XYZ file of C-alpha atoms in Angstrom:
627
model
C 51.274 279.978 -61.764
C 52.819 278.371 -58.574
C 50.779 278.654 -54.913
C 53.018 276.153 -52.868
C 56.690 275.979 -52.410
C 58.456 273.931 -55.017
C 62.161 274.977 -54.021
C 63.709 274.827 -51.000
C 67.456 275.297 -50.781
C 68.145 273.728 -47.611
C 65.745 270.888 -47.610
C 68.036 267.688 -49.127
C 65.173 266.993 -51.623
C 65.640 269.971 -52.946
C 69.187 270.568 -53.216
C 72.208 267.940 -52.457
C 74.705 268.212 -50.700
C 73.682 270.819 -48.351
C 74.589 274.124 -48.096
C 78.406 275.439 -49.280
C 80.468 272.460 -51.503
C 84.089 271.868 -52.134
C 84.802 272.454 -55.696
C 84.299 269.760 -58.059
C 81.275 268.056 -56.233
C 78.533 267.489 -58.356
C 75.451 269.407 -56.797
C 72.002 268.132 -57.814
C 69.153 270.333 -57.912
C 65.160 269.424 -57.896
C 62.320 271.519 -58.121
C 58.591 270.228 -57.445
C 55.908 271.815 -59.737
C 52.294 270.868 -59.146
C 51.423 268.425 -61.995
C 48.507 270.509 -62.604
C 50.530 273.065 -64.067
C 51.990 271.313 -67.345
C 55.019 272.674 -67.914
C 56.602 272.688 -70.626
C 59.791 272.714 -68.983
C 62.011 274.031 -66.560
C 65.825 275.456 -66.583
C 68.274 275.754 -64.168
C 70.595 279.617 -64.702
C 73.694 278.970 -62.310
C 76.996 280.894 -62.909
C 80.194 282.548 -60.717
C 79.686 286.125 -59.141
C 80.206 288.626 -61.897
C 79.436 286.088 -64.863
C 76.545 285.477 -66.799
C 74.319 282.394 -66.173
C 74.512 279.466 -67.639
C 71.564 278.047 -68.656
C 71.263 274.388 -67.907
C 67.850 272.447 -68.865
C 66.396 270.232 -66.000
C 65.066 266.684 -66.893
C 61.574 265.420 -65.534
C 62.464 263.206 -63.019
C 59.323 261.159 -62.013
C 56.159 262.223 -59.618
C 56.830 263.376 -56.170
C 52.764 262.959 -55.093
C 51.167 265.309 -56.772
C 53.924 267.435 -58.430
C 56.314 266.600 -60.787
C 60.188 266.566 -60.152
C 62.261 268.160 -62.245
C 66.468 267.619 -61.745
C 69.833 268.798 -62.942
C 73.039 268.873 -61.925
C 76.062 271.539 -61.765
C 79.695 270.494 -61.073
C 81.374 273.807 -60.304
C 85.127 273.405 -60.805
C 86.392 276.641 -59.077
C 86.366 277.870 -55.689
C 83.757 281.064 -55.389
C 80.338 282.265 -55.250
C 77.851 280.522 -57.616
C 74.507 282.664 -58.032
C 71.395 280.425 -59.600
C 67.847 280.600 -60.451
C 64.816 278.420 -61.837
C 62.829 279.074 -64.991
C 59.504 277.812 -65.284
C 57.333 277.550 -68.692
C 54.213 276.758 -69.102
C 51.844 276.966 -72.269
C 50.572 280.574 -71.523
C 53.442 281.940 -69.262
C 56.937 282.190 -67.564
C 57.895 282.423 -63.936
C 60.999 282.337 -62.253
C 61.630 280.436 -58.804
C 64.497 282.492 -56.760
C 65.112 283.770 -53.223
C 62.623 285.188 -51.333
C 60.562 285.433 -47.919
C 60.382 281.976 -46.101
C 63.340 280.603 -49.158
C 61.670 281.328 -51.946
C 60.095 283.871 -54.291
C 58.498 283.872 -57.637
C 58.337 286.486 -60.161
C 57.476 286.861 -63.794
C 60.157 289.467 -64.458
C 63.596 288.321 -64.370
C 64.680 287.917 -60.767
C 67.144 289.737 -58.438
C 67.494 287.888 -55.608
C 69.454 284.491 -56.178
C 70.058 281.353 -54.454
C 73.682 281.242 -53.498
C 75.990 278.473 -53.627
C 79.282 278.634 -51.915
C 81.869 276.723 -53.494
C 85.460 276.521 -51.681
C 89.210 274.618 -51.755
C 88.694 271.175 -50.001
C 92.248 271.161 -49.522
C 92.548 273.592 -47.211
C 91.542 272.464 -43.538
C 90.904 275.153 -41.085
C 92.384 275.119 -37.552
C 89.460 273.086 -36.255
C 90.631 273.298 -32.549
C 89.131 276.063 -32.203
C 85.674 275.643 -32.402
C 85.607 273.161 -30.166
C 86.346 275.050 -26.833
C 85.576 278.246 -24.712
C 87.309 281.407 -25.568
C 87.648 283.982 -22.990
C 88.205 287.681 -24.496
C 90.765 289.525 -22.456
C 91.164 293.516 -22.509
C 93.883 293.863 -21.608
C 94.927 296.573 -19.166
C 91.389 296.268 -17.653
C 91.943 292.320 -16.684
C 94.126 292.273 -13.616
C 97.166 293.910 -12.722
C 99.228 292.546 -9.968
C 100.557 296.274 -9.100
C 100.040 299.417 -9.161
C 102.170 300.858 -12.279
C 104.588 303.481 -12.415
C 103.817 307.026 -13.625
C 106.914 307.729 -15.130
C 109.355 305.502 -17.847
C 107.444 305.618 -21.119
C 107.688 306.957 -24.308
C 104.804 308.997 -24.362
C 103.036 310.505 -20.981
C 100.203 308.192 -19.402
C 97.812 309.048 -16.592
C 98.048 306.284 -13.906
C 94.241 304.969 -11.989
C 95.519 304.593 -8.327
C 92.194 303.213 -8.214
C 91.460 300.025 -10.356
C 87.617 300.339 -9.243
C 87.907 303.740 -11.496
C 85.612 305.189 -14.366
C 87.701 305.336 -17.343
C 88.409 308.766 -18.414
C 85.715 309.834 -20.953
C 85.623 313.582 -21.111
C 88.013 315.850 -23.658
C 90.727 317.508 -22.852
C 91.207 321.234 -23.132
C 91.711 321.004 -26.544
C 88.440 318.644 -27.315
C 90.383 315.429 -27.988
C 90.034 312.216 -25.708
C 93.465 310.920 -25.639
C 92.730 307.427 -24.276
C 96.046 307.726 -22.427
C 94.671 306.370 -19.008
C 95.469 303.192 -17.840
C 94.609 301.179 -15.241
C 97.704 298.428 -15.322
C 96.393 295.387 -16.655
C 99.396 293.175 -17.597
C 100.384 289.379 -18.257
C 101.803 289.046 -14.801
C 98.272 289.623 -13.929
C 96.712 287.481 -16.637
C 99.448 284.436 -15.119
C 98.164 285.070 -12.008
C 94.836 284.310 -13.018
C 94.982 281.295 -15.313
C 93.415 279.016 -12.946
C 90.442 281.164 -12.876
C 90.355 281.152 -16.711
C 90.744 276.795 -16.194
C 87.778 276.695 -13.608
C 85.518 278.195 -16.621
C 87.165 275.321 -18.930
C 88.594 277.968 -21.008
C 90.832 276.441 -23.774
C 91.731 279.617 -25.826
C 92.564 283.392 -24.164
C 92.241 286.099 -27.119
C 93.985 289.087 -26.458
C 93.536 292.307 -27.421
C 96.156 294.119 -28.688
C 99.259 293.666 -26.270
C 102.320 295.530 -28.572
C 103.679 299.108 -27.023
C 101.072 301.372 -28.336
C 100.828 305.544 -26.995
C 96.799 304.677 -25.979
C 95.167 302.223 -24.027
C 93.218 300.100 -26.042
C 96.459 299.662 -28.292
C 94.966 299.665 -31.887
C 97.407 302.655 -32.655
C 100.422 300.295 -32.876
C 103.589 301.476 -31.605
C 106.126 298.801 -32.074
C 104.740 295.506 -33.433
C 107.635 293.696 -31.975
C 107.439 295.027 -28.384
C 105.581 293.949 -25.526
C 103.753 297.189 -24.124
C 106.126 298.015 -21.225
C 103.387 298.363 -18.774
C 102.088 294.960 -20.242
C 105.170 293.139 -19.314
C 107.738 291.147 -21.307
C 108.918 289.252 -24.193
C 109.712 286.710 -21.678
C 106.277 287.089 -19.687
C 104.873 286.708 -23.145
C 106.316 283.119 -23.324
C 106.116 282.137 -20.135
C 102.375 282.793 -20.069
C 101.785 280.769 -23.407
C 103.779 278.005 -21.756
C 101.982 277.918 -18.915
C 98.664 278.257 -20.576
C 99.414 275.349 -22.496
C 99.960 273.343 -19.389
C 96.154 273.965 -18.501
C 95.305 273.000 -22.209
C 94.842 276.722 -23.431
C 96.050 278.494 -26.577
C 96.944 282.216 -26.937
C 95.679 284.195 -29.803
C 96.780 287.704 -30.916
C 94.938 290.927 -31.759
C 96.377 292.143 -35.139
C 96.004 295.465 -36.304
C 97.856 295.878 -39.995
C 95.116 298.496 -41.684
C 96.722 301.138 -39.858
C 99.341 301.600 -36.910
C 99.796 304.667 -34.668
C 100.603 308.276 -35.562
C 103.191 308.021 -32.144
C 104.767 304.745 -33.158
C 108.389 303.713 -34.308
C 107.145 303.972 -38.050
C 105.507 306.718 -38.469
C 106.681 308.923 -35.365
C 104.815 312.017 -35.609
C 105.804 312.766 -32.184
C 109.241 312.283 -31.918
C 109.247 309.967 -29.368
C 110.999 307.286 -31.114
C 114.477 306.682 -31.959
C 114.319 306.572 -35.387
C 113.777 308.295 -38.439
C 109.609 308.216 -38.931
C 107.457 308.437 -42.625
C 106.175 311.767 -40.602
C 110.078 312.953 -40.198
C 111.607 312.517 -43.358
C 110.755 310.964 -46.774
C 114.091 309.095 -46.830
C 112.176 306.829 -43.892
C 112.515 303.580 -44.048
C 108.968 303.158 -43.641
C 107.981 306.473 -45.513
C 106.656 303.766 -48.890
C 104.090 302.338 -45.880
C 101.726 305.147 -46.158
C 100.105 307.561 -48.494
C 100.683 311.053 -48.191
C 98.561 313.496 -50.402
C 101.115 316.868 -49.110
C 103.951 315.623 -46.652
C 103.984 315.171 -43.608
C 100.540 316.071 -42.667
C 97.959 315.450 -44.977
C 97.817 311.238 -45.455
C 95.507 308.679 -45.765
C 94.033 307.376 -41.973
C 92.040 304.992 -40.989
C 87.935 306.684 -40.932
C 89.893 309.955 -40.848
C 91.134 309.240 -37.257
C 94.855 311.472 -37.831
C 95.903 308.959 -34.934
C 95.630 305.928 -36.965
C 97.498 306.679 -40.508
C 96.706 303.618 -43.041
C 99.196 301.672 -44.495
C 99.531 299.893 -48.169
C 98.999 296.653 -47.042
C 100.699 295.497 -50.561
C 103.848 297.029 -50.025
C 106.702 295.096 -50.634
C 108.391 296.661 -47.550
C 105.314 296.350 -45.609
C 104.771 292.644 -46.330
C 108.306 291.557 -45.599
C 108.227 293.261 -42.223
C 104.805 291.925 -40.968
C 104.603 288.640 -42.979
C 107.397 287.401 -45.599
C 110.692 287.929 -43.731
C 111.887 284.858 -41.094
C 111.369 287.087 -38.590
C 108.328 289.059 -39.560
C 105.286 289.759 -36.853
C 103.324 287.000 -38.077
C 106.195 284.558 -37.330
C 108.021 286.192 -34.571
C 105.000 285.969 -32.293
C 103.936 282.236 -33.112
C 107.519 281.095 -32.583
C 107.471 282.629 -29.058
C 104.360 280.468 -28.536
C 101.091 282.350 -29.965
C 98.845 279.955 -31.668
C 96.907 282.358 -34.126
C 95.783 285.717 -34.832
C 92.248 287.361 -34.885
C 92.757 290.468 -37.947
C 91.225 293.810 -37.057
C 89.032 295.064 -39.537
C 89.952 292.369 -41.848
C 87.566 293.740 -44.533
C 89.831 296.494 -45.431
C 92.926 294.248 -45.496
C 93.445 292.565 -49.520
C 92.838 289.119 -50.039
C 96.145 289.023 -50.956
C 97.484 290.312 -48.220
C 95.036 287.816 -45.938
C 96.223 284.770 -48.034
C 100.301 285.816 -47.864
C 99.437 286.321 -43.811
C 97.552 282.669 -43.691
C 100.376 281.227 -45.274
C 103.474 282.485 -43.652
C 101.546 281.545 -40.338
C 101.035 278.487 -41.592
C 104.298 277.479 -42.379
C 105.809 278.917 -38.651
C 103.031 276.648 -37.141
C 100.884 273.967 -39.320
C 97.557 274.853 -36.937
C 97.546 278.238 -36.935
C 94.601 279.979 -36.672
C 93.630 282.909 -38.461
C 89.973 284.422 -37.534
C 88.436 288.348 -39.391
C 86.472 290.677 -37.529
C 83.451 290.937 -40.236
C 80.300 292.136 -38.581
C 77.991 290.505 -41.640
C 77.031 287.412 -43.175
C 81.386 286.971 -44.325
C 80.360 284.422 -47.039
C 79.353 287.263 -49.759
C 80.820 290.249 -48.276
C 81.661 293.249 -50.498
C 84.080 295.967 -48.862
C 85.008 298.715 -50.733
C 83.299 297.387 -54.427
C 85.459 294.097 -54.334
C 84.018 290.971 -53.477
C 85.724 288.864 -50.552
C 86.996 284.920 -50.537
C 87.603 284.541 -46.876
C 85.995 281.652 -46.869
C 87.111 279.578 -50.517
C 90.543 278.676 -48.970
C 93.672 279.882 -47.369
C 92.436 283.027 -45.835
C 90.656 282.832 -42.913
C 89.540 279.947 -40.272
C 86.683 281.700 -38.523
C 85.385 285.360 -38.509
C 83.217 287.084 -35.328
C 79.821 286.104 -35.324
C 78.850 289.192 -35.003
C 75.260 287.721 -37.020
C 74.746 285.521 -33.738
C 75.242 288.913 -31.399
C 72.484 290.884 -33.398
C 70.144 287.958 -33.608
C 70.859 287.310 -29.646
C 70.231 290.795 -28.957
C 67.356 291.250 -31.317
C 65.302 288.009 -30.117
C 65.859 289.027 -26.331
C 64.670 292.471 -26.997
C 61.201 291.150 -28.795
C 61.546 289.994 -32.495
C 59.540 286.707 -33.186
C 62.196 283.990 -33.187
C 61.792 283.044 -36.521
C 63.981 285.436 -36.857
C 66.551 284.180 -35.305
C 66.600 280.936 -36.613
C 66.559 281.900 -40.128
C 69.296 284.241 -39.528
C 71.392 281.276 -38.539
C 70.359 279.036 -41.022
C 71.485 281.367 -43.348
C 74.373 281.779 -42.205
C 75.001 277.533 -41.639
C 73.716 277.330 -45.123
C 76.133 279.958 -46.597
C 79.472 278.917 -44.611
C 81.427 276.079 -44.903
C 80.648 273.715 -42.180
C 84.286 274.001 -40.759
C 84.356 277.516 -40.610
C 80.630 277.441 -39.074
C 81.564 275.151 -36.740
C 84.453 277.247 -36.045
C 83.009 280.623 -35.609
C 84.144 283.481 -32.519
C 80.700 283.370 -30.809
C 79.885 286.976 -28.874
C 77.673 288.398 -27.418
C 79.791 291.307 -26.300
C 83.457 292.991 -27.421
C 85.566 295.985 -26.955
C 83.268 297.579 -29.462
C 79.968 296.919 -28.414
C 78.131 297.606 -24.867
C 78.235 295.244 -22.440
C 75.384 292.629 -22.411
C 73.981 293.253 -19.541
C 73.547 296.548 -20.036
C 72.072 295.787 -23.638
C 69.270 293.439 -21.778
C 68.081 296.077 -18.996
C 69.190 299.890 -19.720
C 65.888 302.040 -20.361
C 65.495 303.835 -23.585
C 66.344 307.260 -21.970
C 69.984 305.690 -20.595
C 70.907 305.317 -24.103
C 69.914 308.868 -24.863
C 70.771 310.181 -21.671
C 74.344 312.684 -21.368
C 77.975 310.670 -21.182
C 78.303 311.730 -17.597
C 74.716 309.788 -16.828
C 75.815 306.441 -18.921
C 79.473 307.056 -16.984
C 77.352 306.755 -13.998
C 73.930 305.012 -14.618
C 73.998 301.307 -12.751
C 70.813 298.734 -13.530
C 70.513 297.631 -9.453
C 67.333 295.875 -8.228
C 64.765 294.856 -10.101
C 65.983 296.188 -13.271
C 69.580 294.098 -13.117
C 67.621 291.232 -11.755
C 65.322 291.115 -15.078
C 68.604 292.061 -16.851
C 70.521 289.033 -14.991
C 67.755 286.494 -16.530
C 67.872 287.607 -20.266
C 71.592 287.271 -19.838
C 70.967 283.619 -18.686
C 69.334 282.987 -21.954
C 71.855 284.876 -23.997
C 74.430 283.295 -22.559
C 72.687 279.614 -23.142
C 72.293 280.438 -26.734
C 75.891 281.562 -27.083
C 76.950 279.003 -25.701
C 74.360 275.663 -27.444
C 75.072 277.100 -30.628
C 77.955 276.116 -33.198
C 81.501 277.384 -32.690
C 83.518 278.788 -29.735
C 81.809 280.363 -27.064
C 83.956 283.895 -26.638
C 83.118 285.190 -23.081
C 84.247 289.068 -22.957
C 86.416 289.369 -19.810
C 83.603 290.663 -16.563
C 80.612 289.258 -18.863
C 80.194 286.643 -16.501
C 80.867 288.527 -13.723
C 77.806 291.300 -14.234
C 80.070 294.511 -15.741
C 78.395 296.716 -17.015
C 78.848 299.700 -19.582
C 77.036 301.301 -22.706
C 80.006 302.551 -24.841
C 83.090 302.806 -24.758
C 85.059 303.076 -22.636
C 82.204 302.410 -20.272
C 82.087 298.493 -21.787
C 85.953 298.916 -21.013
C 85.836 299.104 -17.024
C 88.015 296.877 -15.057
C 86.990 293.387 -13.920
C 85.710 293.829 -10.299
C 87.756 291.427 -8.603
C 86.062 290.469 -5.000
C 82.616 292.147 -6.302
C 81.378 289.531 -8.771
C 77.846 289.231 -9.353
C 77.676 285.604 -7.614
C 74.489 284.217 -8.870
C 75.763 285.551 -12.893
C 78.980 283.890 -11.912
C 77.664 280.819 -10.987
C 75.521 280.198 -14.031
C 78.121 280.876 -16.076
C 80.597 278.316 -14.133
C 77.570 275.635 -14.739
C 77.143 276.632 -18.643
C 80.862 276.336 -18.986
C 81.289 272.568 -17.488
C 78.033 271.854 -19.470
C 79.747 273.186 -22.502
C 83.176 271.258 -21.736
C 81.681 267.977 -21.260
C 79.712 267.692 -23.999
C 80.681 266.361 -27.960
C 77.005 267.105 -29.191
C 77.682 270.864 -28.474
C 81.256 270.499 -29.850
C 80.932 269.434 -32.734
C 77.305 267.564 -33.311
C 74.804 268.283 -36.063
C 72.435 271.447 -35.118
C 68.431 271.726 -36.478
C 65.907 273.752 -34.974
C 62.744 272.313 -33.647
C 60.596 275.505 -33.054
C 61.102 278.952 -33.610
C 57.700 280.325 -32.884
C 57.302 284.226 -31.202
C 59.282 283.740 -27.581
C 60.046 280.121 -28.013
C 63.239 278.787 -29.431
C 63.969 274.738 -29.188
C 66.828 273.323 -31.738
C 68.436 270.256 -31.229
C 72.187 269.152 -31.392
C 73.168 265.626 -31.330
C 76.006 263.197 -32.763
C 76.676 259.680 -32.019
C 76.688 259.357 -28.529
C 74.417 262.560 -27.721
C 71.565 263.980 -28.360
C 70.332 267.365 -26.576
C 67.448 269.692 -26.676
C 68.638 273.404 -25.755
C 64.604 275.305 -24.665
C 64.680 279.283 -24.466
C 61.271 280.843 -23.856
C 61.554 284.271 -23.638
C 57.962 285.365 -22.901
C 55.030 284.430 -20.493
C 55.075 280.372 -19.280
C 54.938 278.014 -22.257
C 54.336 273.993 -22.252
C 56.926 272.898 -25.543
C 56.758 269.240 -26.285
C 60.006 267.299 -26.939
C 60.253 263.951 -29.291
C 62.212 262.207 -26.496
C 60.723 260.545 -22.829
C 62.932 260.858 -20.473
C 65.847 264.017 -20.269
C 68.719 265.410 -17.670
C 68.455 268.917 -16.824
C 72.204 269.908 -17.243
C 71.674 273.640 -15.745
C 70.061 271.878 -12.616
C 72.519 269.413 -11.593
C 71.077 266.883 -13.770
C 67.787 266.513 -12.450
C 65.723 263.755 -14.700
C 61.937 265.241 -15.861
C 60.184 261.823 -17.395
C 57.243 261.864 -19.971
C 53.452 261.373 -18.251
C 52.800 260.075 -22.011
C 54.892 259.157 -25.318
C 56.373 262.909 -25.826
C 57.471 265.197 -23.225
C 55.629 267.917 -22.295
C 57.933 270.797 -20.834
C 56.544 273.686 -18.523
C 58.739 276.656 -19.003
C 58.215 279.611 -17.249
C 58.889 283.090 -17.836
C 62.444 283.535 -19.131
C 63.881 280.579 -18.612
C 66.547 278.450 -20.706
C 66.855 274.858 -20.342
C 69.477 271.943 -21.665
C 68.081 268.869 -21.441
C 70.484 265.640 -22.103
C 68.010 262.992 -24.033
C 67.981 259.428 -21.940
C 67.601 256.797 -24.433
């Protein structure tokens, strides 16, 4: 029946306002048959996840040129997911208008795939501050230590790396198991030391992995959630590093790990190293009720089966007081010594209860604290375990890890078209409240994924190469040079797009690494890579001084096979951010007269009434508009 488009969700002729809604705003809806057709009429089906539809019928509206406009509107008065569809009648048939390639779809069965609507709590205001700036991701043992460690004086045994240039260790031990007990001394005596480095990159919030006394060395097998590693430092180094940071205008976040905690830890103390009575010791614990034990002490519920990492019931009564309810729970204890927020490990297998208790007790130690989830999908209609999430309908979290912009990134710069790209984030923009999209943990690389420039320049047999080659394989020449450029680009895009540019530590000094630990080596003080460096010191100042890219409206401008082009602007701003991936490219720009920002500000001027931009071969550009 239908051979043009007659829906599009994101076009404002189409569907008002844009994109997700605070409940209670009346959303109107249009659709634009071809007049030819004659309907007979069309309905709108919107309802809640999980509920049936509710049919509502739409009224002819007037002629659009040649296709009649149908509208109706849909006041939803509760915060959730909203699902809808279009019916179409004519004389001699039915078809249905949903989702589909390019926005829409039309089928003569009824549909699957509906539009969503995001509907959320206008009351609730994220921690905004965010967004706005640069995060810089710190690892923390691998960051900088100011001395060598001791061997000896911890609870459980630790191999010491005389050598900080070191390859992690990465092979079993006798008995098969990699105990990720080697450490290199990272600590926040060394992160002080460097804060004016963190400054020069403009840097206005420091995430931390986990920093509490933990037996291994990326510390997600909790120890004592109210004790400074020892080799990390201090309660007071802890406070005297948030003061200082704040002095520089930065804000300390906290890794949070409450799925699980540590099989050597001061709860569950499987290996007796602990002064006190563990859930693995006796069932008269204090913290036996934490976990779930199928036959005491040693079959329990873990975290992926890891017997390291036993899993906790994050709705325990005991449980909640300690880490969130009581005056001096973790939440609160930490934020009072001056942390400003905390980013949730695996926050998909924490309860929304539990998410919405933590967001509130942090909220009422400090007003502005921010609470971000690692979710590695789209976070606005995420189902874990059969249960539909509400991060984003209020009071649980602020922001989440893009992890969507990473795989696009990564996907684009390895060959897919850029459409691709573009319509993953517009999906995302579309689906996510503009706060929280504006506020989003931009990556390109963590803890958990290899390092970027590896990603960009490794050879397919690297990745299926033995774990003593990766320990060992390098990009050098021209390999890391054809590496270095994609990294430009990836690093342009990460940084151009909504939300807060999240640098992992040695990113922007050329580490390397396919998994870990390899994406976990140390940064190489005194060996940058100068020329990665250097970019990365003109991207940041670009990035700081400019209130399009912090908070100004975002719309892509071409997304055609290795050319990308959107546009950010606001009131007293208006950019053009040019990626071409592929061979040299001419792309033509609306404007006259620009600033290139990565090249000192050099001024390229229009021959005729649009600008006509050579771009060669991997380049990225952003170019300041001169009215």
């Amino acid at each position: 029946m239908f051979e043009q488009r007659i829906f599009q969700s994101r076009d404002p002729a189409c569907k008002q306002p844009y994109g997700a809604v605070p409940a209670g705003t009346a959303v109107r809806f249009s659709v634009y048959p071809p007049r030819e057709v004659f309907l007979r009429g069309v309905t709108l089906y919107i309802g809640a996840d999980g509920d049936q539809p509710t049919a509502i019928p739409m009224h002819w509206d007037g002629l659009a040129g040649a296709c009649d406009r149908y509208t109706a509107c849909f006041t939803p008065a509760e915060p959730g997911l909203y699902w809808y569809y279009f019916q179409a009648d004519s004389r001699t048939e039915r078809q249905y208008i949903c989702r589909g390639t390019g926005g829409v779809g039309y089928e003569s069965a009824a549909p699957e795939n509906f539009y969503q609507l995001t509907v959320y709590d206008g009351a609730y205001q994220v921690a905004g501050w965010f967004g706005r700036g640069i995060t810089y991701n710190i690892f923390p043992d691998r960051f900088c230590r100011t001395e060598v460690p001791p061997k000896e004086g911890y609870r459980a045994p630790r191999v010491v790396h005389e050598d900080w240039n070191d390859i992690p260790v990465y092979q079993p031990d006798a008995h098969g198991e990699i105990l990720n007990n080697d450490f290199f001394g990272g600590s926040l005596k060394g992160v002080l030391s460097k804060l004016d480095y963190l400054q020069s990159l403009h840097v206005q919030t420091i995430y931390f992995n986990p920093i509490f006394e933990a037996y291994s060395n990326h510390r997600y097998d909790t120890g004592n959630y109210k004790a400074i590693d020892p080799m990390m430092g201090t309660e007071e180094d802890f406070k005297t590093l948030c003061a200082e940071a704040a002095k520089r205008g930065m804000r300390v976040i906290l890794d949070g790990v409450f799925s699980h905690n540590g099989y050597d830890s001061l709860y569950f103390n499987a290996r007796g190293h602990y002064d006190s009575v563990g859930a693995f010791q006796s069932q008269d614990s204090p913290y036996y009720e934490w976990y779930e034990f199928s036959h005491w002490p040693d079959q329990y519920s873990s975290w992926w089966g890891i017997y390291t990492l036993p899993q906790v019931n994050e709705l325990n009564p005991k449980y909640l007081d300690y880490i969130i309810e009581d005056e001096d729970s973790v939440i609160r204890r930490w934020l009072a010594l001056g942390a400003s927020g905390w980013r949730l490990d695996v926050a998909d297998e924490l309860p929304d209860a539990f998410i919405q208790k933590l967001n509130a007790a942090a909220r009422r130690e400090k007003p502005d604290a921010l609470i971000v989830g690692e979710v590695w999908e789209d976070a606005s209609n995420k189902v874990s375990y059969s249960v539909r999430r509400r991060y984003f309908q209020g009071g649980e979290l602020d922001s989440v890890m893009n992890y969507p912009l990473r795989d696009g990134v990564m996907s684009f710069l390895g060959g897919s078209p850029a459409e691709d790209f573009a319509e993953k984030m517009e999906c995302l923009r579309e689906n996510y409240p503009r706060a929280v999209f504006y506020n989003l943990m931009n990556i390109i690389g963590t803890h958990d994924t290899p390092r970027a420039l590896t990603v960009m320049g490794a050879r397919p047999e690297d990745w299926s190469g033995s774990r003593d080659h990766r320990a060992h394989a390098r990009l050098t020449g021209d390999a890391l040079v054809a590496a270095r450029r994609k990294m430009y680009l990836a690093a342009t895009i990460q940084f151009t797009m909504p939300g807060s540019p999240t640098i992992y530590y040695g990113d922007e000094a050329g580490v390397q690494g396919f998994e870990d630990p390899f994406n976990r080596r140390t940064y190489p003080w005194g060996s940058e890579d100068g020329s990665l460096l250097d970019f990365y010191r003109r991207l940041c100042a670009v990035r700081a001084g400019s209130s399009a890219l912090a908070d100004g409206e975002i719309a892509f401008r071409r997304a055609e096979a290795g050319v990308l082009v959107y546009e950010r602007w606001d009131a007293d701003e208006r950019l053009f951010v040019v990626i071409n991936r592929d061979e040299e490219a001419v792309v033509r720009l609306a404007c006259h007269e620009v600033q290139d920002l990565l090249d000192g500000g050099t001024r390229i001027t229009a021959d005729a009434e649009a600008l006509a931009l050579r771009m060669p071969a991997c380049t990225a550009r952003i170019l300041r508009v001169i009215e």
